[in-house]
mmCIF file of C-alpha atoms and ligand atoms in Angstrom:
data_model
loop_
_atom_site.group_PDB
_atom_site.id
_atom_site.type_symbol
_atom_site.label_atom_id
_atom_site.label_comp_id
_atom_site.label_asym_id
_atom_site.label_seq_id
_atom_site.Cartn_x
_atom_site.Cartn_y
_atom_site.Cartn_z
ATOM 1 C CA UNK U 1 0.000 0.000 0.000
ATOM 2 C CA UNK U 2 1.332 3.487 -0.968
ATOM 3 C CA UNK U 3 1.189 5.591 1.800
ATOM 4 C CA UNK U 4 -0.092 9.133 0.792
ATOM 5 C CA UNK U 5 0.426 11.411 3.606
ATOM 6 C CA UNK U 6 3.807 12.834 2.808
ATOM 7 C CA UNK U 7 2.131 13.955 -0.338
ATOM 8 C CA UNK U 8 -0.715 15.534 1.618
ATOM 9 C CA UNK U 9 1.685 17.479 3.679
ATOM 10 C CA UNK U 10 3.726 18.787 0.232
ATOM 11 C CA UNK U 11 0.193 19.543 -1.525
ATOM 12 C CA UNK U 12 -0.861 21.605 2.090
ATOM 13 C CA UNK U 13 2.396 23.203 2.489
ATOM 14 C CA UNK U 14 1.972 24.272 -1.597
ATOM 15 C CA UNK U 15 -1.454 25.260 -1.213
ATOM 16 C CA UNK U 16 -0.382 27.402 1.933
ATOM 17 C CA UNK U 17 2.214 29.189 0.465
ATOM 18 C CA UNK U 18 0.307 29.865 -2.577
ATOM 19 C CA UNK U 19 -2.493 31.258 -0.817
ATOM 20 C CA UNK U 20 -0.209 33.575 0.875
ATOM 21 C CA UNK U 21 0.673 34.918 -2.868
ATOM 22 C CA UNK U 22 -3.032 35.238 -3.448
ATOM 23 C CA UNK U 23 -3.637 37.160 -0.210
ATOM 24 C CA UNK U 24 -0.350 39.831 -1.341
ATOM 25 C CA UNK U 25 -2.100 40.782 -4.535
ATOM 26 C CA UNK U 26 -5.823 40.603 -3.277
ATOM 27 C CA UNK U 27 -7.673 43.529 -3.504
ATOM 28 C CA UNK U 28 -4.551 45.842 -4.462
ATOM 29 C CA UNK U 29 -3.626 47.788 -7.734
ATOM 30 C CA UNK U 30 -0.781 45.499 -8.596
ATOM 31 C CA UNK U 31 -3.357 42.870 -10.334
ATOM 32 C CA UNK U 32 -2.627 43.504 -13.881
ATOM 33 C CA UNK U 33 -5.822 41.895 -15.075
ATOM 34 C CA UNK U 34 -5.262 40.113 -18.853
ATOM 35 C CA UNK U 35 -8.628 38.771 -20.627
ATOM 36 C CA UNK U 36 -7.610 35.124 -22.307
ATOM 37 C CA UNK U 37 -10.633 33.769 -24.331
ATOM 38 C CA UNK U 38 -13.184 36.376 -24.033
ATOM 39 C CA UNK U 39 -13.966 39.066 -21.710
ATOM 40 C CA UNK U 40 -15.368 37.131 -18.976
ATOM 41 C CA UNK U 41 -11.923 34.747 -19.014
ATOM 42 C CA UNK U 42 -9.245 36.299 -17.332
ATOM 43 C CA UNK U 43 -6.196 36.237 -15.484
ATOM 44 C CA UNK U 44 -4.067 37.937 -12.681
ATOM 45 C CA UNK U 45 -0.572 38.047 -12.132
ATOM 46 C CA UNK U 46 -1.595 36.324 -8.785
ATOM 47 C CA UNK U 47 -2.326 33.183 -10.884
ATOM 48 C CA UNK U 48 0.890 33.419 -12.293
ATOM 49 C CA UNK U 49 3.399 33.948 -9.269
ATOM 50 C CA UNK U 50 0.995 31.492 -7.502
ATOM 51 C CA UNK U 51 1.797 29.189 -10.425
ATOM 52 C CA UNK U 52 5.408 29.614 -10.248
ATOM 53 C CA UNK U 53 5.929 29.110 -7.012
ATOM 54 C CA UNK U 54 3.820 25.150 -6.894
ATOM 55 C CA UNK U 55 5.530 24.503 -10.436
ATOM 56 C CA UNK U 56 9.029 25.158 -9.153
ATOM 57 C CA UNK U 57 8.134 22.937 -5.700
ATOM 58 C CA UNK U 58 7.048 19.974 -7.408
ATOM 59 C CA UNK U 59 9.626 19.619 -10.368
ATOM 60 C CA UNK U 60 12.224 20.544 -7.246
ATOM 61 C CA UNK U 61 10.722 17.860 -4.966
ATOM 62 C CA UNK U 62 9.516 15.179 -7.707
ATOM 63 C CA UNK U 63 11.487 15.331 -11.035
ATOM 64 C CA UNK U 64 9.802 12.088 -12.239
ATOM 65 C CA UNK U 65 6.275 13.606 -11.735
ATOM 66 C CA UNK U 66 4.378 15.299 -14.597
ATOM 67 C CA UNK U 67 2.140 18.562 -14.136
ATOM 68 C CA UNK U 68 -0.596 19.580 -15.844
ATOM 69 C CA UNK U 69 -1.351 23.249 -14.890
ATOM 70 C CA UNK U 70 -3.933 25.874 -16.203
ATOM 71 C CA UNK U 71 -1.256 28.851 -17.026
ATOM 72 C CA UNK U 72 1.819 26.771 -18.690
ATOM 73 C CA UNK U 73 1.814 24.129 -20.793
ATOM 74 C CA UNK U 74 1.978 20.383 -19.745
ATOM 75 C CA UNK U 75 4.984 18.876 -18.535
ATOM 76 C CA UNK U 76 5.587 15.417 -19.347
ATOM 77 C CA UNK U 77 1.577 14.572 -18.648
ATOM 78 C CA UNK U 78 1.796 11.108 -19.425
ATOM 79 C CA UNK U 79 3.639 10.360 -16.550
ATOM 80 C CA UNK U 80 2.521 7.633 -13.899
ATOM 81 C CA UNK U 81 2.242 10.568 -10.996
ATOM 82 C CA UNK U 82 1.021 13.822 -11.913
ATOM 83 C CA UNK U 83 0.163 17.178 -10.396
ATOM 84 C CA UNK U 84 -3.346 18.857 -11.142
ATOM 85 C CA UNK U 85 -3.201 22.583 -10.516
ATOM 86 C CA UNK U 86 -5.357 25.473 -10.680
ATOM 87 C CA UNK U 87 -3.560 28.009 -9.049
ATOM 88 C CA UNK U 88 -6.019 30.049 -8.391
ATOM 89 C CA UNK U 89 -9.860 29.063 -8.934
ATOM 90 C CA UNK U 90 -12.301 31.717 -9.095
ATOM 91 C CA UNK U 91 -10.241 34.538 -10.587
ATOM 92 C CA UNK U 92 -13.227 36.451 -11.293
ATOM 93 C CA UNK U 93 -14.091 37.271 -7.972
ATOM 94 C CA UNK U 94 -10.445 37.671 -6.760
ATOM 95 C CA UNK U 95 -10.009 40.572 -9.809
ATOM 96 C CA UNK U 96 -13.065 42.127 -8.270
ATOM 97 C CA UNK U 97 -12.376 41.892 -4.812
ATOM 98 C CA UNK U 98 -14.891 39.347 -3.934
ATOM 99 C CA UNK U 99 -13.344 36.252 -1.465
ATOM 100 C CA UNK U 100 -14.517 33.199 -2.684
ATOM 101 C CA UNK U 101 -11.401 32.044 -4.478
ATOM 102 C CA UNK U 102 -8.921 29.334 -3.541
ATOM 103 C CA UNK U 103 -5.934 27.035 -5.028
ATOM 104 C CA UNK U 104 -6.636 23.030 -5.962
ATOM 105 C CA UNK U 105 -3.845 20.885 -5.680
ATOM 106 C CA UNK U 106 -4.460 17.218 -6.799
ATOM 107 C CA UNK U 107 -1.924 14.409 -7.225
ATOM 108 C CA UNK U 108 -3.119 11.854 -9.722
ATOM 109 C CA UNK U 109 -1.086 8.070 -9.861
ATOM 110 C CA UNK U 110 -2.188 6.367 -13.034
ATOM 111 C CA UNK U 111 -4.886 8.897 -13.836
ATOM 112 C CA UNK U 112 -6.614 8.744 -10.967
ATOM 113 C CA UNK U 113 -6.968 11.606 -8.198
ATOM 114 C CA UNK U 114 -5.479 10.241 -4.403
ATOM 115 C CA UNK U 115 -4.873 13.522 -2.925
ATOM 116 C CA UNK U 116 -6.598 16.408 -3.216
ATOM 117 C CA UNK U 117 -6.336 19.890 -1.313
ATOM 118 C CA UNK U 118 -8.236 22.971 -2.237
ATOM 119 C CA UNK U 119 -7.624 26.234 0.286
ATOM 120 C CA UNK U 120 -9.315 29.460 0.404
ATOM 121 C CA UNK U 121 -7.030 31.667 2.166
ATOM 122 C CA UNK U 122 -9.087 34.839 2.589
ATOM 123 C CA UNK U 123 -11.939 32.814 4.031
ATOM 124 C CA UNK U 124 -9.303 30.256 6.806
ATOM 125 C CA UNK U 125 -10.928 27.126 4.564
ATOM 126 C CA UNK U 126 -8.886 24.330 3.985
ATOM 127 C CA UNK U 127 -10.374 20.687 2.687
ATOM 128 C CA UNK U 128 -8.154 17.813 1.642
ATOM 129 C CA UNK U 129 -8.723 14.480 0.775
ATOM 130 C CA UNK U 130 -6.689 10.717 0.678
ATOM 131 C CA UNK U 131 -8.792 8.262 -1.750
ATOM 132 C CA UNK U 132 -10.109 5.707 0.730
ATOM 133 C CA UNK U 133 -9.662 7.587 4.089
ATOM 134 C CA UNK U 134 -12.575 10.169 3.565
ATOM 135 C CA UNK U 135 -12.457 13.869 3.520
ATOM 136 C CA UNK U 136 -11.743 16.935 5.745
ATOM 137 C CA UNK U 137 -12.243 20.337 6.479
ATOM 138 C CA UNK U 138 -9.798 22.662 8.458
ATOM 139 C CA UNK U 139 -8.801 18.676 9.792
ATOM 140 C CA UNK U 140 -11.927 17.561 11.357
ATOM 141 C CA UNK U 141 -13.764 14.803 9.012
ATOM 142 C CA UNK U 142 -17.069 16.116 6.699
ATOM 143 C CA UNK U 143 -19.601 14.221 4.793
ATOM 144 C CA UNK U 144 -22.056 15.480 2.620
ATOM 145 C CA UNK U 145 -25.841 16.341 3.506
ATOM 146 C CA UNK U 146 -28.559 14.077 3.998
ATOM 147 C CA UNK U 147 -31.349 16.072 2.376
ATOM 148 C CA UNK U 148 -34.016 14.271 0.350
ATOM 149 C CA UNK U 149 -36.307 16.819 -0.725
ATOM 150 C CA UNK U 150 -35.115 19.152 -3.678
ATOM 151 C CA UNK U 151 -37.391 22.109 -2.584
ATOM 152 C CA UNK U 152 -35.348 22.130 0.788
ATOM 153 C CA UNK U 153 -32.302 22.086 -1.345
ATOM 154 C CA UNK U 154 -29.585 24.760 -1.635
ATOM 155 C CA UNK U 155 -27.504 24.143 -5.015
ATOM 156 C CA UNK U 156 -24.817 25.718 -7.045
ATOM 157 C CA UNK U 157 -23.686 26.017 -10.540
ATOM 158 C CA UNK U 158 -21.698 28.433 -12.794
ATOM 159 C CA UNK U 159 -21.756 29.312 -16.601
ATOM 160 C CA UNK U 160 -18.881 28.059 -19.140
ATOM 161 C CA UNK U 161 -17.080 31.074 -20.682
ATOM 162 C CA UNK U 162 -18.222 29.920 -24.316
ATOM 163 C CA UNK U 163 -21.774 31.393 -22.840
ATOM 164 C CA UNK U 164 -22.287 34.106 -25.695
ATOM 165 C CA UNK U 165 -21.353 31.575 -28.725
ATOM 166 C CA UNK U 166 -22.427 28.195 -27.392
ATOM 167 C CA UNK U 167 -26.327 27.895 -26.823
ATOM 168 C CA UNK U 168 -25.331 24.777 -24.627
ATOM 169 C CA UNK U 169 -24.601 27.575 -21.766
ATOM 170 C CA UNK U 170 -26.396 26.314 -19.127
ATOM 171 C CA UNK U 171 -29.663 29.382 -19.230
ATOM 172 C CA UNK U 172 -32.218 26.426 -19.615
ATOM 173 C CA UNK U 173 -31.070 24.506 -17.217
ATOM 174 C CA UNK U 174 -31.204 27.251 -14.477
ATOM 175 C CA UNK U 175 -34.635 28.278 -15.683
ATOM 176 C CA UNK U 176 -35.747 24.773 -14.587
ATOM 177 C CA UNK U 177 -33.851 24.282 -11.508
ATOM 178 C CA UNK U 178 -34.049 27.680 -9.972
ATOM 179 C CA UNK U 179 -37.797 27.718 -9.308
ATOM 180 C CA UNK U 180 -37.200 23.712 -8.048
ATOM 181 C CA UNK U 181 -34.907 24.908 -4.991
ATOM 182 C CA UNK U 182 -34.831 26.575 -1.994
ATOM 183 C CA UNK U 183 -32.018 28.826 -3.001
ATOM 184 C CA UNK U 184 -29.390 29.001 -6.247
ATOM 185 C CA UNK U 185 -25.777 30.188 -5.739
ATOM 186 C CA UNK U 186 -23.477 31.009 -8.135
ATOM 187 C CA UNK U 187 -20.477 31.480 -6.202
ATOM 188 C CA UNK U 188 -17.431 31.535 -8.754
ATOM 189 C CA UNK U 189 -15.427 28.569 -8.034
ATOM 190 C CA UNK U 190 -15.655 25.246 -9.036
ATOM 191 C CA UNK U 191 -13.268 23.681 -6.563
ATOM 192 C CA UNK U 192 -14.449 25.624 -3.999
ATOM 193 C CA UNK U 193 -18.198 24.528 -4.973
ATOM 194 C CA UNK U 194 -16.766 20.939 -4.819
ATOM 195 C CA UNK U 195 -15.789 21.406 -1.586
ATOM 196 C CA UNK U 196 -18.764 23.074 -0.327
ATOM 197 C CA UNK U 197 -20.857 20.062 -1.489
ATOM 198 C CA UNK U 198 -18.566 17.754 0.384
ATOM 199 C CA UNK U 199 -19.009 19.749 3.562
ATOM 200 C CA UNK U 200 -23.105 19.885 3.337
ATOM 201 C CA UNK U 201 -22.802 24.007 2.597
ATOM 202 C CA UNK U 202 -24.440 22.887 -0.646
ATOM 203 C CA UNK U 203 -26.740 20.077 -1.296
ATOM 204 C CA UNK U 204 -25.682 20.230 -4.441
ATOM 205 C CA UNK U 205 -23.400 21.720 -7.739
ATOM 206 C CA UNK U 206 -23.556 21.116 -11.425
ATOM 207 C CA UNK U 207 -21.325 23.123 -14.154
ATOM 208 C CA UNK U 208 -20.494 22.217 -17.766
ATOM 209 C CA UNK U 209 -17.475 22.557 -19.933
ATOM 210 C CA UNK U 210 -14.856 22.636 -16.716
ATOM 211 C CA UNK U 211 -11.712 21.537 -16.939
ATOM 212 C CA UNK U 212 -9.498 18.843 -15.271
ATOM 213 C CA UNK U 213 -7.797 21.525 -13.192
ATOM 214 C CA UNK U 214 -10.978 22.794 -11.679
ATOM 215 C CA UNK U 215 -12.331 19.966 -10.385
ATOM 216 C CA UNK U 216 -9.522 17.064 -9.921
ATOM 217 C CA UNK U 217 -9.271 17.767 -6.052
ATOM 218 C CA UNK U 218 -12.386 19.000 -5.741
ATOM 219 C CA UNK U 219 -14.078 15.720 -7.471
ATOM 220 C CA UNK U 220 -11.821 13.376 -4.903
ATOM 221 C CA UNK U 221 -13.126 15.595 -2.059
ATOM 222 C CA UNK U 222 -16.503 15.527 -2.627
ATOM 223 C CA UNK U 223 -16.454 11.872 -3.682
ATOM 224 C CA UNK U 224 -14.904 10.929 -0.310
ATOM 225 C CA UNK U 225 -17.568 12.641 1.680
ATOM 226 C CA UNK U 226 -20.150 10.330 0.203
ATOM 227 C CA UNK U 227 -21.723 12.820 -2.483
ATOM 228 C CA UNK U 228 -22.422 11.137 -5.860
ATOM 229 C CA UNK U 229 -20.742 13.099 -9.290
ATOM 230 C CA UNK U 230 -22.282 12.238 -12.560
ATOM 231 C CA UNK U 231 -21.239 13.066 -15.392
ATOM 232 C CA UNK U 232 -24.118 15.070 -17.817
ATOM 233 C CA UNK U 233 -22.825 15.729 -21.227
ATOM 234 C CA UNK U 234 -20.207 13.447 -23.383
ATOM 235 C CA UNK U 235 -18.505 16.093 -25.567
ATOM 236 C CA UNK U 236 -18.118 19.055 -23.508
ATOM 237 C CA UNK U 237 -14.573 18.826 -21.439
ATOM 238 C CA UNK U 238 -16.147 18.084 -17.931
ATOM 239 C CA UNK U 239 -19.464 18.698 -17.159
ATOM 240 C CA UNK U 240 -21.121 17.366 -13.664
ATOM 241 C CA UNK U 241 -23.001 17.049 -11.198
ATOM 242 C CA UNK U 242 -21.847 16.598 -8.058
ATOM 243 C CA UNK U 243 -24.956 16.026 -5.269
ATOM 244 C CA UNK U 244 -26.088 14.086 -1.658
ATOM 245 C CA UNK U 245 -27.667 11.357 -2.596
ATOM 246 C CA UNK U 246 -30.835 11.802 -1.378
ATOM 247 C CA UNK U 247 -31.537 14.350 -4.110
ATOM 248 C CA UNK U 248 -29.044 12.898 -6.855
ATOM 249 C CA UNK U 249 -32.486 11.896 -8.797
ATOM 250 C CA UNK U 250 -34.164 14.921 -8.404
ATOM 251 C CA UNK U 251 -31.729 16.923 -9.672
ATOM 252 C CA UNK U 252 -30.705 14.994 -12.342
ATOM 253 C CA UNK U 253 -34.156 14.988 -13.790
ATOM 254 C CA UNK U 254 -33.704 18.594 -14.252
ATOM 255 C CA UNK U 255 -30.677 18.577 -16.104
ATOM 256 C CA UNK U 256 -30.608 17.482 -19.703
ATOM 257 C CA UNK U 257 -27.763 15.059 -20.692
ATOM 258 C CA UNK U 258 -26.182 14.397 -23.511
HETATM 259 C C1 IPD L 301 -13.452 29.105 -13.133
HETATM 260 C C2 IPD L 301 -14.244 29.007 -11.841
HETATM 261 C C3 IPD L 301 -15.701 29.262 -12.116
HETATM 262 C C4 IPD L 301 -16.254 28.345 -13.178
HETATM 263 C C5 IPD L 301 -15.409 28.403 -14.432
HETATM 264 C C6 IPD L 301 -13.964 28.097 -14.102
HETATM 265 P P1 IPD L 301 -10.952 30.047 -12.976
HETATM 266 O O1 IPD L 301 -12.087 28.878 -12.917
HETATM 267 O O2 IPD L 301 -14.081 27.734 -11.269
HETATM 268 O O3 IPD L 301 -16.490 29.087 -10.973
HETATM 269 O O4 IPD L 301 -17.550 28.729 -13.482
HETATM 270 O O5 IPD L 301 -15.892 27.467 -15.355
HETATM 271 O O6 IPD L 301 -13.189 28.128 -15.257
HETATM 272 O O7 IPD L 301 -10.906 30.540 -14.374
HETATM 273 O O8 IPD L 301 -11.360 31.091 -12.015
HETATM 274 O O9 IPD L 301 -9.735 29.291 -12.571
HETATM 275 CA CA1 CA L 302 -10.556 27.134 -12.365
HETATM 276 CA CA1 CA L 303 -7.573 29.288 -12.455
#
């Protein structure tokens, strides 16, 4: 049995000193904000020296370890082990001052996530997961909520940044789900919304067109806390739903798959 934990620590103390990049730049003028695909896709140079900084840690610590990382191009990706980063998720709201942002730090071995960390260092929230020993938040063990009625249900989702050119944007869905609920968040991270799931803040969080770097922690997390993820279209990067299981049908029902 591989024992995990020392890469827990590494992916904490990387997550840690990441967020304490994010928390330098937050809310000061020294963001210079870049737009990548569109307007509503953009970038910081927190991202960057946040990117740097886990980057130069790993292929420091484990040479024989690929990366796959939103900012940079792969680095040897085929590799057994391999590093999932965002290194920051939610960039929106960190260019507009808003808290709700974090890093996610997974370690994958064989293509599948066994550690996962996402932090929030403006808000004090850490969660972390091992595959097979459940997951946590700020250390103390979470599982997911235990609701079973969809009108008592507080859910989540987000819209992909192809919203203007791709009908497949994720309006109809909210139309149907929104009046279904108790309450709708948007909240502007994915890994963050993950995590959030795991911890019974949210009953439950569906997004389409995400990629592996937003959700490779969070998707271990939330998985270990007992929450089901289901995947609801084939040909649009990754697009789930990630729910307690008393309302993983009632949801679902809403949602169209492809
Ligand atoms: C984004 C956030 C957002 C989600 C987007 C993601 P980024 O990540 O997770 O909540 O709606 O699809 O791309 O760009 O802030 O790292
Ligand atoms: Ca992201
Ligand atoms: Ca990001």
């Amino acid at each position: 049995m591989i024992d995990y934990n020392s890469y827990l620590d590494d992916a904490i103390a990387m997550a840690r000193a990441a967020g304490d990049i994010h928390l330098d730049f937050f809310r000061s003028s020294r963001l210079n904000i870049e737009t990548k695909l569109n307007d509503s896709d953009v970038v910081t140079i927190a991202d960057k020296e946040s990117e740097k900084l886990i980057v130069s840690v790993i292929t420091e610590k484990y040479p024989e370890h690929g990366i796959i990382t939103e900012e940079s191009s792969p680095l040897h990706e085929e590799r057994e082990w391999r590093w999932i980063i965002d290194p920051l998720d939610g960039t929106t709201n960190f260019s507009q001052g808003l808290p709700n942002f974090c890093v996610s730090i997974a370690l994958e071995h064989k293509g599948e996530a066994v550690v996962g960390v996402v932090y929030a260092p403006y808000l004090g929230e850490l969660f972390h997961a091992i595959k097979g020993k459940g997951a946590f938040f700020n250390g103390k063990k979470i599982i997911c909520g235990n609701k079973t009625i969809l009108s008592e249900s507080v859910v989540a989702t987000g819209m992909p940044y192809d919203k203007l050119d791709n009908p497949d944007n994720n309006l109809q869905e909210i139309c149907k789900v929104a009046p279904k609920v108790r309450g709708i968040r948007r909240l502007g991270s994915a890994a963050l919304d993950l995590s959030y799931v795991a911890a019974g803040f949210l009953d439950g969080y569906w997004e389409l067109n995400l990629k592996r770097w937003d959700i490779s922690a969070g998707m271990l997390i939330v998985k270990e806390a007992g929450a089901a993820v289901v995947s609801i279209r084939e040909n649009r990067n990754f697009s789930i739903m990630a729910v307690s299981r008393g309302i993983e049908d009632q949801l679902l029902s809403l949602l169209k798959i492809q």
